Coordinates of C-alpha atoms in Angstrom, one line a residue:
M1 CA 106.9 81.3 99.6
S2 CA 106.2 80.8 103.1
Q3 CA 107.3 77.5 105.0
R4 CA 103.5 76.9 105.5
R5 CA 102.4 77.3 102.1
K6 CA 105.4 75.6 100.8
F7 CA 104.3 72.5 102.9
I8 CA 100.8 72.6 101.7
K9 CA 102.2 72.7 98.2
Q10 CA 103.8 70.0 98.8
S11 CA 101.2 68.0 100.8
L12 CA 98.6 68.7 98.0
M13 CA 101.0 66.5 96.0
G14 CA 99.8 63.6 97.8
S15 CA 96.9 61.4 98.8
A16 CA 96.8 62.9 102.5
L17 CA 96.3 66.4 103.3
F18 CA 97.9 68.2 106.5
I19 CA 98.1 71.9 107.9
P20 CA 100.4 72.2 110.4
G21 CA 98.0 72.9 113.7
V22 CA 95.0 71.1 112.0
S23 CA 94.9 67.5 111.4
S24 CA 93.7 65.9 108.6
I25 CA 92.7 63.1 106.8
A26 CA 93.0 61.9 103.3
E27 CA 90.8 63.2 101.0
A28 CA 87.2 62.3 100.6
T29 CA 84.2 62.3 98.4
A30 CA 81.1 62.5 100.8
P31 CA 80.1 66.1 101.6
S32 CA 79.9 66.4 105.2
L33 CA 82.8 64.3 107.4
F34 CA 81.9 66.2 110.7
K35 CA 78.1 67.0 111.2
G36 CA 77.8 68.4 113.7
E37 CA 80.9 69.3 115.0
K38 CA 81.0 73.4 116.1
P39 CA 82.9 75.6 115.2
L40 CA 83.2 74.4 111.6
I41 CA 84.3 76.5 108.4
L42 CA 83.9 75.4 104.5
S43 CA 85.8 77.3 101.4
T44 CA 85.9 76.5 97.9
W45 CA 88.7 75.2 95.8
N46 CA 92.2 74.1 96.7
H47 CA 93.0 77.5 98.1
G48 CA 90.6 76.9 100.9
L49 CA 93.2 74.8 102.6
P50 CA 94.9 77.7 103.9
A51 CA 92.3 79.8 104.3
N52 CA 90.3 77.2 106.8
A53 CA 93.5 77.0 108.3
A54 CA 94.0 80.9 109.1
A55 CA 90.1 81.5 110.0
V56 CA 90.2 78.3 112.5
E57 CA 93.7 80.1 114.3
K58 CA 91.7 83.7 114.6
L59 CA 88.8 81.5 116.2
K60 CA 91.6 80.1 118.2
S61 CA 92.6 83.2 119.1
G62 CA 89.4 84.5 120.6
G63 CA 88.1 86.0 117.3
S64 CA 84.3 86.3 116.5
I65 CA 83.2 84.3 113.4
I66 CA 83.0 87.7 111.4
D67 CA 86.6 88.0 112.0
A68 CA 87.6 84.4 111.0
V69 CA 86.1 84.0 107.9
E70 CA 87.5 88.0 106.8
T71 CA 90.9 86.5 108.0
G72 CA 90.7 83.2 106.3
V73 CA 90.2 84.5 102.6
K74 CA 92.6 87.5 102.8
D75 CA 95.3 84.6 103.2
T76 CA 94.2 83.7 99.6
E77 CA 94.1 87.4 98.6
L78 CA 98.3 87.8 99.3
D79 CA 98.6 84.3 97.7
L80 CA 101.1 85.3 95.2
S81 CA 100.5 81.5 92.9
N82 CA 96.8 82.2 92.8
L83 CA 95.6 84.2 89.5
S84 CA 92.0 84.3 90.6
V85 CA 91.7 86.3 93.7
G86 CA 93.7 89.6 94.8
L87 CA 95.6 92.2 93.4
Q88 CA 97.8 89.1 91.4
G89 CA 94.7 88.1 89.5
L90 CA 94.0 87.9 86.0
P91 CA 93.2 91.2 84.4
D92 CA 90.5 92.5 82.4
R93 CA 90.5 92.9 78.1
E94 CA 92.1 96.6 79.0
G95 CA 95.3 94.6 81.3
I96 CA 93.6 95.9 84.5
T97 CA 93.0 93.8 87.5
T98 CA 89.4 94.9 89.4
L99 CA 88.8 93.2 92.4
D100 CA 84.8 92.3 94.0
A101 CA 84.5 90.8 97.6
S102 CA 81.6 90.5 99.9
I103 CA 80.9 89.4 103.5
M104 CA 78.0 89.0 105.8
S105 CA 76.8 87.9 109.2
G106 CA 74.1 85.9 110.3
D107 CA 71.9 88.6 111.9
G108 CA 71.8 90.4 107.9
S109 CA 74.4 92.9 108.0
C110 CA 76.7 92.8 105.1
G111 CA 78.9 94.9 103.2
A112 CA 80.7 94.7 99.8
V113 CA 82.9 96.4 97.1
A114 CA 82.9 95.9 93.5
F115 CA 85.1 97.0 90.8
V116 CA 88.0 98.1 92.9
R117 CA 91.7 98.7 92.3
Q118 CA 95.0 98.8 93.8
V119 CA 93.5 97.8 97.3
K120 CA 95.3 94.1 98.4
H121 CA 92.3 93.1 100.6
P122 CA 88.8 93.7 99.0
I123 CA 87.5 91.6 101.8
S124 CA 88.4 94.2 104.4
L125 CA 87.0 97.2 102.6
A126 CA 83.9 95.2 102.1
R127 CA 83.8 94.8 106.2
V128 CA 84.3 98.7 106.5
V129 CA 81.4 99.3 103.7
M130 CA 78.8 96.4 106.4
E131 CA 80.1 98.3 109.7
K132 CA 81.1 101.9 108.9
T133 CA 78.2 103.5 106.1
P134 CA 74.6 103.5 106.0
H135 CA 75.3 101.3 103.0
V136 CA 75.4 97.7 101.3
M137 CA 77.5 98.2 98.2
I138 CA 80.0 100.7 97.2
V139 CA 81.8 100.6 93.4
G140 CA 84.8 101.8 91.7
E141 CA 86.3 105.2 92.2
G142 CA 83.7 105.3 95.2
A143 CA 85.1 102.4 96.6
K144 CA 89.0 103.5 96.2
Q145 CA 88.4 107.1 97.9
L146 CA 86.7 104.8 100.9
A147 CA 89.6 102.7 101.3
I148 CA 92.0 106.0 101.5
A149 CA 90.0 107.7 104.1
E150 CA 89.9 104.2 106.2
G151 CA 93.6 104.4 105.9
F152 CA 93.8 101.4 103.6
P153 CA 97.4 101.6 101.3
I154 CA 96.9 101.9 97.8
E155 CA 99.4 99.6 95.6
K156 CA 100.6 100.3 92.7
E157 CA 98.8 99.3 89.9
E158 CA 100.9 96.5 87.6
L159 CA 100.2 93.1 87.2
S160 CA 102.3 90.4 88.9
P161 CA 104.7 88.9 87.0
G162 CA 102.2 85.2 86.4
A163 CA 99.2 87.6 85.2
K164 CA 101.4 89.9 83.1
K165 CA 102.7 87.0 80.9
A166 CA 99.6 85.0 81.1
Y167 CA 97.9 88.7 79.6
L168 CA 100.5 88.6 76.6
K169 CA 99.6 85.5 75.6
W170 CA 96.1 86.2 75.9
K171 CA 97.2 89.4 73.6
E172 CA 98.3 87.1 70.9
T173 CA 94.2 85.9 69.8
S174 CA 92.5 88.5 72.3
Q175 CA 90.0 85.6 72.1
Y176 CA 88.1 84.7 75.6
K177 CA 87.2 80.7 75.5
P178 CA 86.4 79.5 78.8
V179 CA 87.6 76.3 79.9
I180 CA 85.8 74.6 82.4
N181 CA 87.6 74.8 86.3
I182 CA 90.2 77.2 85.2
E183 CA 88.4 80.5 83.8
N184 CA 85.3 79.4 85.7
H185 CA 87.7 79.4 89.0
D186 CA 87.5 82.5 90.1
T187 CA 86.7 82.9 93.6
I188 CA 86.9 82.0 97.2
G189 CA 83.9 81.7 99.4
M190 CA 83.9 81.0 103.0
I191 CA 81.3 80.2 105.1
G192 CA 81.6 79.6 109.0
M193 CA 79.7 78.6 112.1
D194 CA 81.3 79.2 115.7
A195 CA 80.8 77.1 118.9
K196 CA 77.5 78.9 119.8
G197 CA 76.1 78.4 116.5
N198 CA 76.6 81.5 115.0
L199 CA 77.3 82.2 111.3
A200 CA 78.9 84.1 108.6
G201 CA 80.5 84.5 104.9
S202 CA 82.9 86.2 102.9
C203 CA 83.5 86.0 99.0
T204 CA 86.3 87.5 97.0
T205 CA 87.5 87.9 93.7
S206 CA 89.8 89.0 90.3
G207 CA 86.3 88.1 88.3
L208 CA 86.6 86.2 85.2
S209 CA 90.0 86.8 83.1
Y210 CA 90.1 89.4 80.0
K211 CA 86.6 90.4 81.2
M212 CA 85.0 93.4 79.8
H213 CA 85.9 96.4 81.7
G214 CA 83.2 97.4 84.4
R215 CA 81.9 93.6 84.8
V216 CA 81.2 92.7 88.0
G217 CA 80.4 89.3 88.8
D218 CA 78.5 87.2 91.6
S219 CA 80.8 87.5 94.0
P220 CA 79.7 91.1 95.6
I221 CA 76.1 90.8 95.1
I222 CA 74.3 89.2 98.5
G223 CA 72.1 86.9 97.4
A224 CA 74.2 85.7 94.4
G225 CA 77.7 84.6 95.8
L226 CA 77.3 84.9 99.2
F227 CA 74.3 84.5 101.7
V228 CA 73.9 84.0 105.3
D229 CA 71.1 83.3 107.7
N230 CA 71.6 82.4 111.7
E231 CA 68.0 81.3 111.3
V232 CA 68.6 78.3 108.8
G233 CA 72.4 78.4 107.0
A234 CA 74.7 79.9 105.1
A235 CA 75.9 79.2 100.9
T236 CA 78.5 80.5 98.8
A237 CA 79.3 79.9 95.1
T238 CA 81.9 79.9 92.7
G239 CA 82.1 80.0 89.0
L240 CA 80.7 81.9 86.3
G241 CA 79.2 85.1 88.2
E242 CA 76.3 85.8 85.0
S243 CA 75.1 82.2 85.7
I244 CA 74.8 82.3 89.2
I245 CA 72.6 85.9 89.2
R246 CA 70.2 84.8 87.2
I247 CA 68.8 82.4 89.8
C248 CA 70.5 84.5 92.8
G249 CA 71.8 81.3 93.9
S250 CA 73.2 81.5 97.3
F251 CA 69.9 82.9 98.6
L252 CA 68.0 79.8 97.0
I253 CA 69.9 77.7 98.7
V254 CA 69.2 79.0 102.2
E255 CA 65.6 79.5 100.9
L256 CA 65.4 76.2 100.1
M257 CA 66.8 74.8 103.8
R258 CA 64.5 77.1 105.4
Q259 CA 61.7 75.1 103.6
G260 CA 63.0 71.8 104.6
R261 CA 65.9 70.8 102.1
T262 CA 69.0 69.5 103.3
P263 CA 72.1 71.4 102.4
Q264 CA 72.7 68.5 99.5
E265 CA 69.3 68.6 98.2
A266 CA 69.5 72.3 98.1
C267 CA 72.5 72.7 96.2
E268 CA 71.5 69.9 93.5
E269 CA 68.0 72.0 93.1
A270 CA 70.4 75.0 92.6
V271 CA 72.1 73.8 90.0
R272 CA 69.6 72.3 88.1
R273 CA 67.8 75.6 88.0
L274 CA 70.6 77.3 86.7
I275 CA 71.5 74.5 83.8
A276 CA 67.2 75.5 83.1
K277 CA 68.5 78.8 82.5
N278 CA 71.5 78.6 81.0
S279 CA 70.9 75.5 78.6
K280 CA 72.2 76.8 75.8
D281 CA 76.1 77.6 76.9
I282 CA 75.8 75.0 79.8
K283 CA 78.7 72.8 78.3
D284 CA 81.2 76.1 78.4
I285 CA 80.0 76.9 82.4
Q286 CA 81.0 75.3 85.4
A287 CA 79.1 76.9 89.0
G288 CA 79.4 75.3 92.2
F289 CA 77.7 75.7 95.2
L290 CA 78.5 75.2 99.2
A291 CA 76.3 74.7 101.5
M292 CA 75.8 74.6 105.4
N293 CA 72.7 74.4 108.0
K294 CA 72.3 75.2 111.5
D295 CA 72.8 71.3 112.3
G296 CA 76.4 71.4 110.4
E297 CA 75.0 69.3 108.1
V298 CA 76.8 70.0 104.6
G299 CA 76.5 70.1 100.7
A300 CA 78.1 70.8 97.9
Y301 CA 77.1 70.1 94.0
A302 CA 78.5 71.6 90.6
V303 CA 77.1 72.1 86.9
H304 CA 80.4 69.5 85.9
P305 CA 83.2 67.7 87.6
G306 CA 86.1 69.2 89.4
F307 CA 84.9 71.5 91.8
N308 CA 86.2 70.5 95.2
F309 CA 86.2 72.8 98.9
A310 CA 88.0 72.4 101.8
Q311 CA 86.1 71.9 105.3
A312 CA 87.8 72.3 108.6
T313 CA 87.1 72.0 112.2
L314 CA 89.0 72.9 115.1
Q315 CA 91.0 69.6 114.5
N316 CA 90.7 68.3 110.8
N317 CA 91.0 70.4 107.5
V318 CA 90.3 68.3 104.7
M319 CA 89.5 68.5 100.7
I320 CA 86.4 66.9 99.7
D321 CA 85.2 66.8 95.9
S322 CA 81.7 67.6 95.1
G323 CA 79.4 66.0 93.3
S324 CA 78.1 67.0 89.8
H325 CA 74.9 67.2 87.5
F326 CA 77.2 66.2 84.3
K327 CA 79.3 63.3 85.3
K328 CA 83.0 62.5 83.6
G329 CA 82.6 60.6 80.6

């Protein structure tokens, strides 16, 4: 474990969160602490802290906002303690880890890959799709062929120690019973704005653990797991992908902001619509949304409690608890 990641892990145990080079304040509950500050980086879940730090450092070194959101989530793709992103993620029912990712610029350029095997950085492969092909999404064997053609290393196909242990335990019953904020906690989504107001976003995941072989969730689907528009704002999603796809969640939020809703209002409306479309099973479904508009206002909301996100500027990087439709107790 790197010294930086070890320090971050220790910091999460306390009330104040700090990353070297990026000062912090204590954990907060308000959705927007740094309104109007640019650059601004947002990302989902606790692993958003180190991801944000990597994104901010890329900006400080002269990288573009698209460089920043790619670099940020690459940090999570390499995190061996994370079982929901990257090749160390939990496998499907066949014991195979498959990855999905998407990336989008505020000018509408976008790329995605899905059902990818043996590629360490699917987010970088998604960027290749965006910048070097006439397509938006390439999947499966075709994505692997593209990776080989572009010089990506093809990794040995084997489960990480943590994933292998969990998979063998799961095989004892071979039953899938999702647990809120564990199995539903299956991605990192990042959205960001540079000093000039340009927007970009990224999303990468190993998908639901023990999914059917070939299943693809919302993360690589532009408009579902991620949507960015320089004229309006950006949104990303996390949680049970099927529920998010049914309402085109991220696109919906950006369009609501275009119509005048604040990011918070738009996220709350998206959650209400998701609940309406998934009411039969909603007690077992977690889904959360994260958004920012062109003014640097931030919104976040989830179906159930437990969804948090990291918010960073050049000076601060802090964890924030989102609101939720169903309250604790």
